[in-house]
One Martini backbone bead per residue (centre of mass of N, CA, C, O) as a GRO file, in nm:
protein
  201
    1MET     BB    1  -3.100 -12.411  -5.057
    2PRO     BB    2  -3.114 -12.117  -4.974
    3ARG     BB    3  -3.057 -11.795  -5.076
    4LEU     BB    4  -2.841 -11.567  -5.045
    5VAL     BB    5  -2.871 -11.224  -4.909
    6ASP     BB    6  -2.736 -10.904  -5.006
    7HIS     BB    7  -2.831 -10.642  -4.847
    8SER     BB    8  -2.633 -10.425  -4.912
    9GLU     BB    9  -2.685 -10.450  -5.208
   10ARG     BB   10  -2.963 -10.398  -5.238
   11ARG     BB   11  -2.967 -10.126  -5.125
   12ARG     BB   12  -2.800 -10.009  -5.355
   13ALA     BB   13  -2.978 -10.076  -5.579
   14ILE     BB   14  -3.201  -9.910  -5.502
   15ILE     BB   15  -3.064  -9.635  -5.498
   16GLU     BB   16  -2.982  -9.637  -5.790
   17THR     BB   17  -3.271  -9.635  -5.892
   18THR     BB   18  -3.351  -9.379  -5.768
   19TRP     BB   19  -3.166  -9.199  -5.911
   20GLN     BB   20  -3.273  -9.244  -6.202
   21LEU     BB   21  -3.566  -9.150  -6.129
   22ILE     BB   22  -3.486  -8.861  -6.049
   23ALA     BB   23  -3.334  -8.777  -6.312
   24GLU     BB   24  -3.596  -8.822  -6.489
   25ARG     BB   25  -3.857  -8.690  -6.293
   26GLY     BB   26  -3.808  -8.638  -6.004
   27ILE     BB   27  -3.851  -8.650  -5.678
   28GLU     BB   28  -4.195  -8.637  -5.684
   29ASN     BB   29  -4.217  -8.873  -5.923
   30ALA     BB   30  -4.088  -9.074  -5.721
   31SER     BB   31  -4.203  -9.339  -5.611
   32MET     BB   32  -4.235  -9.630  -5.441
   33ARG     BB   33  -4.374  -9.780  -5.657
   34ASP     BB   34  -4.174  -9.703  -5.900
   35ILE     BB   35  -3.925  -9.819  -5.759
   36ALA     BB   36  -4.000 -10.107  -5.715
   37ARG     BB   37  -4.082 -10.167  -6.030
   38ALA     BB   38  -3.769 -10.113  -6.116
   39CYS     BB   39  -3.657 -10.351  -5.917
   40GLY     BB   40  -3.896 -10.591  -5.963
   41TYR     BB   41  -4.111 -10.543  -5.774
   42ALA     BB   42  -4.475 -10.581  -5.701
   43ALA     BB   43  -4.420 -10.417  -5.434
   44PRO     BB   44  -4.338 -10.167  -5.188
   45GLY     BB   45  -4.302 -10.339  -4.918
   46VAL     BB   46  -4.006 -10.437  -4.972
   47LEU     BB   47  -3.860 -10.179  -4.906
   48ALA     BB   48  -3.914 -10.169  -4.585
   49HIS     BB   49  -3.681 -10.363  -4.521
   50TYR     BB   50  -3.464 -10.096  -4.599
   51PHE     BB   51  -3.701  -9.862  -4.603
   52PRO     BB   52  -3.951  -9.734  -4.425
   53ASN     BB   53  -3.936  -9.469  -4.621
   54LYS     BB   54  -3.877  -9.224  -4.832
   55ASN     BB   55  -3.681  -9.044  -4.655
   56GLU     BB   56  -3.468  -9.278  -4.607
   57LEU     BB   57  -3.395  -9.309  -4.896
   58LEU     BB   58  -3.301  -9.038  -4.959
   59LEU     BB   59  -3.098  -9.012  -4.774
   60ALA     BB   60  -2.924  -9.245  -4.844
   61SER     BB   61  -2.869  -9.139  -5.154
   62TYR     BB   62  -2.720  -8.898  -5.069
   63GLU     BB   63  -2.492  -9.031  -4.898
   64LEU     BB   64  -2.383  -9.203  -5.142
   65ILE     BB   65  -2.307  -8.973  -5.324
   66CYS     BB   66  -2.091  -8.845  -5.115
   67GLU     BB   67  -1.918  -9.094  -5.078
   68ARG     BB   68  -1.849  -9.148  -5.395
   69THR     BB   69  -1.703  -8.872  -5.434
   70ASN     BB   70  -1.485  -8.920  -5.219
   71GLU     BB   71  -1.377  -9.182  -5.338
   72ARG     BB   72  -1.295  -9.036  -5.610
   73ILE     BB   73  -1.112  -8.824  -5.481
   74ASP     BB   74  -0.905  -9.030  -5.345
   75ALA     BB   75  -0.822  -9.166  -5.608
   76ALA     BB   76  -0.747  -8.896  -5.784
   77THR     BB   77  -0.513  -8.795  -5.544
   78VAL     BB   78  -0.315  -9.002  -5.566
   79GLY     BB   79   0.010  -8.853  -5.572
   80ARG     BB   80  -0.105  -8.576  -5.512
   81ARG     BB   81  -0.054  -8.180  -5.524
   82GLY     BB   82  -0.211  -7.910  -5.478
   83LEU     BB   83  -0.307  -7.810  -5.803
   84ASP     BB   84  -0.331  -8.114  -5.909
   85ALA     BB   85  -0.534  -8.202  -5.671
   86LEU     BB   86  -0.750  -7.996  -5.713
   87LEU     BB   87  -0.839  -8.060  -5.999
   88ALA     BB   88  -0.902  -8.371  -5.926
   89LEU     BB   89  -1.131  -8.289  -5.733
   90CYS     BB   90  -1.325  -8.109  -5.907
   91LEU     BB   91  -1.350  -8.336  -6.148
   92GLU     BB   92  -1.547  -8.492  -5.926
   93ILE     BB   93  -1.790  -8.274  -5.889
   94ILE     BB   94  -1.855  -8.197  -6.156
   95PRO     BB   95  -2.080  -8.211  -6.432
   96ALA     BB   96  -1.868  -8.380  -6.687
   97GLU     BB   97  -2.005  -8.647  -6.656
   98ASP     BB   98  -2.225  -8.889  -6.667
   99LEU     BB   99  -2.226  -8.956  -6.361
  100THR     BB  100  -2.216  -8.643  -6.260
  101THR     BB  101  -2.492  -8.567  -6.384
  102VAL     BB  102  -2.682  -8.753  -6.237
  103GLU     BB  103  -2.595  -8.656  -5.963
  104ALA     BB  104  -2.668  -8.375  -5.987
  105LYS     BB  105  -2.965  -8.401  -6.049
  106VAL     BB  106  -3.014  -8.529  -5.772
  107ALA     BB  107  -2.890  -8.300  -5.590
  108VAL     BB  108  -3.069  -8.086  -5.661
  109SER     BB  109  -3.332  -8.215  -5.564
  110PHE     BB  110  -3.234  -8.213  -5.276
  111TRP     BB  111  -3.184  -7.913  -5.213
  112GLN     BB  112  -3.487  -7.834  -5.223
  113ARG     BB  113  -3.562  -8.040  -4.974
  114ALA     BB  114  -3.356  -7.906  -4.755
  115GLN     BB  115  -3.513  -7.664  -4.667
  116THR     BB  116  -3.727  -7.892  -4.494
  117ASP     BB  117  -3.462  -8.100  -4.437
  118ALA     BB  118  -3.240  -8.155  -4.201
  119ALA     BB  119  -3.091  -8.413  -4.288
  120LEU     BB  120  -3.013  -8.328  -4.581
  121ARG     BB  121  -2.884  -8.055  -4.487
  122HIS     BB  122  -2.653  -8.192  -4.347
  123VAL     BB  123  -2.527  -8.356  -4.557
  124GLY     BB  124  -2.456  -8.114  -4.756
  125ARG     BB  125  -2.285  -7.951  -4.536
  126GLU     BB  126  -2.069  -8.171  -4.492
  127ALA     BB  127  -1.963  -8.184  -4.773
  128LEU     BB  128  -1.868  -7.901  -4.808
  129SER     BB  129  -1.683  -7.901  -4.588
  130CYS     BB  130  -1.485  -8.124  -4.669
  131TRP     BB  131  -1.412  -7.966  -4.944
  132HIS     BB  132  -1.306  -7.718  -4.827
  133ALA     BB  133  -1.070  -7.869  -4.654
  134SER     BB  134  -0.932  -7.979  -4.918
  135ILE     BB  135  -0.864  -7.727  -5.046
  136MET     BB  136  -0.698  -7.604  -4.855
  137THR     BB  137  -0.491  -7.805  -4.838
  138CYS     BB  138  -0.389  -7.761  -5.132
  139LEU     BB  139  -0.311  -7.465  -5.099
  140ALA     BB  140  -0.105  -7.505  -4.887
  141GLN     BB  141   0.079  -7.691  -5.064
  142ALA     BB  142   0.128  -7.497  -5.277
  143GLN     BB  143   0.264  -7.288  -5.106
  144ALA     BB  144   0.502  -7.450  -4.998
  145GLU     BB  145   0.590  -7.508  -5.305
  146GLY     BB  146   0.547  -7.229  -5.486
  147ASP     BB  147   0.239  -7.285  -5.659
  148GLY     BB  148   0.072  -7.139  -5.445
  149PRO     BB  149  -0.132  -6.910  -5.382
  150GLY     BB  150  -0.232  -6.605  -5.539
  151THR     BB  151  -0.351  -6.515  -5.255
  152ALA     BB  152  -0.458  -6.337  -4.959
  153ASP     BB  153  -0.744  -6.559  -4.950
  154PRO     BB  154  -0.787  -6.882  -4.953
  155ASP     BB  155  -1.071  -6.902  -4.827
  156LEU     BB  156  -1.213  -6.718  -5.039
  157PHE     BB  157  -1.127  -6.900  -5.301
  158ALA     BB  158  -1.261  -7.166  -5.175
  159ASP     BB  159  -1.546  -7.047  -5.205
  160GLU     BB  160  -1.544  -6.976  -5.482
  161LEU     BB  161  -1.492  -7.265  -5.602
  162LEU     BB  162  -1.733  -7.413  -5.472
  163ASN     BB  163  -1.952  -7.225  -5.582
  164THR     BB  164  -1.883  -7.272  -5.880
  165MET     BB  165  -1.961  -7.581  -5.863
  166MET     BB  166  -2.256  -7.545  -5.772
  167GLY     BB  167  -2.335  -7.378  -6.026
  168LEU     BB  168  -2.272  -7.617  -6.232
  169HIS     BB  169  -2.532  -7.774  -6.151
  170ILE     BB  170  -2.728  -7.591  -6.267
  171THR     BB  171  -2.632  -7.479  -6.561
  172ALA     BB  172  -2.601  -7.759  -6.671
  173MET     BB  173  -2.909  -7.830  -6.644
  174LEU     BB  174  -3.034  -7.599  -6.807
  175ASP     BB  175  -2.749  -7.585  -7.031
  176PRO     BB  176  -2.581  -7.835  -7.165
  177GLY     BB  177  -2.467  -7.715  -7.407
  178ALA     BB  178  -2.310  -7.465  -7.291
  179MET     BB  179  -2.235  -7.645  -7.035
  180SER     BB  180  -1.999  -7.839  -7.075
  181GLY     BB  181  -1.763  -8.026  -6.981
  182SER     BB  182  -1.537  -7.866  -7.099
  183ARG     BB  183  -1.609  -7.592  -7.000
  184GLN     BB  184  -1.601  -7.652  -6.711
  185ARG     BB  185  -1.295  -7.718  -6.708
  186ARG     BB  186  -1.201  -7.451  -6.802
  187LEU     BB  187  -1.306  -7.303  -6.550
  188ILE     BB  188  -1.134  -7.442  -6.339
  189GLU     BB  189  -0.851  -7.386  -6.484
  190SER     BB  190  -0.869  -7.082  -6.467
  191MET     BB  191  -0.873  -7.031  -6.179
  192LEU     BB  192  -0.600  -7.179  -6.114
  193GLU     BB  193  -0.418  -7.021  -6.290
  194ARG     BB  194  -0.474  -6.742  -6.173
  195ILE     BB  195  -0.318  -6.824  -5.903
  196ALA     BB  196  -0.042  -6.926  -6.036
  197VAL     BB  197   0.023  -6.660  -6.178
  198SER     BB  198   0.002  -6.444  -5.924
  199CYS     BB  199   0.237  -6.570  -5.791
  200THR     BB  200   0.472  -6.536  -6.036
  201ALA     BB  201   0.431  -6.215  -6.094
   0.00000   0.00000   0.00000
């Protein structure tokens, strides 16, 4: 009896292998042949059953990174509200752990390619929009409960926080020793403490 193949699981395995190669070598140095070999396939043609070309594979890889980040955010913020939920959200985005560091390396590679790839740019823009909306929801909860935000412009603070997290992707890649996971977490905590303190001052 022929073995049943879980095509969804195989697609996911190919994508995860792609992440690892991009994190190790960069997006331009991860060829379809290299990806196929790392997946245990003798020839890259096997990948075409799941992804017609490298662009489609890269797009699916970026989409899955964003989906997984959002899944972790949902899990981390269950039962939390306001600034507590916001901190949990931020800690799933910044590259402060092994998993998020790999994802950040891959994401930074995608950002460069997204300058000339509208599909990748759309995925990135949707992720940023989703995270911005979630930040605003947390800030509104905090304000309603008297926990913050101590800022006249929550939307501006949401932009500041989001862009700080995106900047951490860059600085953590360039100088991981100076921008360690604990340092990143302290930066985010400091930003949230600032608006909480200014609210009660």
